[in-house]
Amino acid sequence: MLYKYSNDGDTSMLALRLPDEIERRLAALAAKTGRSKSFYAREAILEHLEELEDAYLGAERLRTPTKRWKQEELEADLDLER
């Protein structure tokens, strides 16, 4: 289950339920490193969000094979250096 709490700044707060084992691992990592559990949860999301977006966009393209894609659109998804 996921909850999102809004806030007046540039960030929002998100609450989620984790299996006990994941919570224990996350708490242990935070305790050992002096970082917060939120720090590591945020890092994990940021690390994998792009992969998830790419997977969704790829699946979307397969559902609409008749759409013509511009080269710029394809290159934007690949994040190629020019």
GROMACS .gro file of C-alpha atoms in nm:
model
   82
    1MET     CA    1   0.000   0.000   0.000
    2LEU     CA    2   0.128   0.345  -0.089
    3TYR     CA    3   0.041   0.683   0.061
    4LYS     CA    4   0.150   1.022  -0.063
    5TYR     CA    5   0.152   1.324   0.162
    6SER     CA    6   0.186   1.664   0.003
    7ASN     CA    7   0.398   1.938   0.143
    8ASP     CA    8   0.446   2.305   0.062
    9GLY     CA    9   0.810   2.271  -0.054
   10ASP     CA   10   0.972   2.109  -0.355
   11THR     CA   11   0.933   1.762  -0.208
   12SER     CA   12   0.649   1.538  -0.100
   13MET     CA   13   0.638   1.264   0.157
   14LEU     CA   14   0.551   0.910   0.054
   15ALA     CA   15   0.464   0.630   0.297
   16LEU     CA   16   0.476   0.268   0.192
   17ARG     CA   17   0.444  -0.071   0.354
   18LEU     CA   18   0.743  -0.302   0.333
   19PRO     CA   19   0.775  -0.668   0.418
   20ASP     CA   20   0.937  -0.715   0.761
   21GLU     CA   21   1.257  -0.859   0.614
   22ILE     CA   22   1.308  -0.559   0.384
   23GLU     CA   23   1.235  -0.320   0.672
   24ARG     CA   24   1.495  -0.498   0.890
   25ARG     CA   25   1.756  -0.485   0.614
   26LEU     CA   26   1.685  -0.119   0.547
   27ALA     CA   27   1.701  -0.031   0.919
   28ALA     CA   28   2.029  -0.222   0.958
   29LEU     CA   29   2.186  -0.044   0.661
   30ALA     CA   30   2.073   0.294   0.791
   31ALA     CA   31   2.210   0.220   1.139
   32LYS     CA   32   2.546   0.101   1.005
   33THR     CA   33   2.596   0.399   0.777
   34GLY     CA   34   2.436   0.682   0.974
   35ARG     CA   35   2.199   0.760   0.688
   36SER     CA   36   1.821   0.755   0.714
   37LYS     CA   37   1.595   0.482   0.581
   38SER     CA   38   1.431   0.754   0.372
   39PHE     CA   39   1.765   0.833   0.211
   40TYR     CA   40   1.811   0.473   0.094
   41ALA     CA   41   1.447   0.435  -0.016
   42ARG     CA   42   1.476   0.755  -0.220
   43GLU     CA   43   1.806   0.640  -0.374
   44ALA     CA   44   1.656   0.304  -0.471
   45ILE     CA   45   1.356   0.470  -0.635
   46LEU     CA   46   1.572   0.715  -0.826
   47GLU     CA   47   1.807   0.438  -0.937
   48HIS     CA   48   1.527   0.225  -1.085
   49LEU     CA   49   1.266   0.480  -1.189
   50GLU     CA   50   1.425   0.537  -1.528
   51GLU     CA   51   1.437   0.162  -1.595
   52LEU     CA   52   1.069   0.133  -1.508
   53GLU     CA   53   0.979   0.428  -1.729
   54ASP     CA   54   1.178   0.277  -2.017
   55ALA     CA   55   1.001  -0.056  -1.972
   56TYR     CA   56   0.661   0.114  -1.978
   57LEU     CA   57   0.745   0.323  -2.284
   58GLY     CA   58   0.873   0.014  -2.465
   59ALA     CA   59   0.552  -0.172  -2.384
   60GLU     CA   60   0.348   0.128  -2.497
   61ARG     CA   61   0.529   0.130  -2.832
   62LEU     CA   62   0.448  -0.238  -2.881
   63ARG     CA   63   0.079  -0.168  -2.819
   64THR     CA   64   0.077   0.104  -3.087
   65PRO     CA   65   0.292  -0.038  -3.366
   66THR     CA   66   0.128   0.179  -3.632
   67LYS     CA   67   0.247   0.499  -3.466
   68ARG     CA   68   0.539   0.658  -3.643
   69TRP     CA   69   0.812   0.770  -3.407
   70LYS     CA   70   1.035   1.064  -3.483
   71GLN     CA   71   1.407   1.007  -3.451
   72GLU     CA   72   1.422   1.278  -3.182
   73GLU     CA   73   1.164   1.090  -2.972
   74LEU     CA   74   1.361   0.768  -2.992
   75GLU     CA   75   1.692   0.936  -2.916
   76ALA     CA   76   1.539   1.122  -2.620
   77ASP     CA   77   1.449   0.787  -2.464
   78LEU     CA   78   1.804   0.660  -2.516
   79ASP     CA   79   1.964   0.972  -2.367
   80LEU     CA   80   2.234   0.972  -2.635
   81GLU     CA   81   2.511   1.226  -2.628
   82ARG     CA   82   2.517   1.443  -2.938
   0.00000   0.00000   0.00000
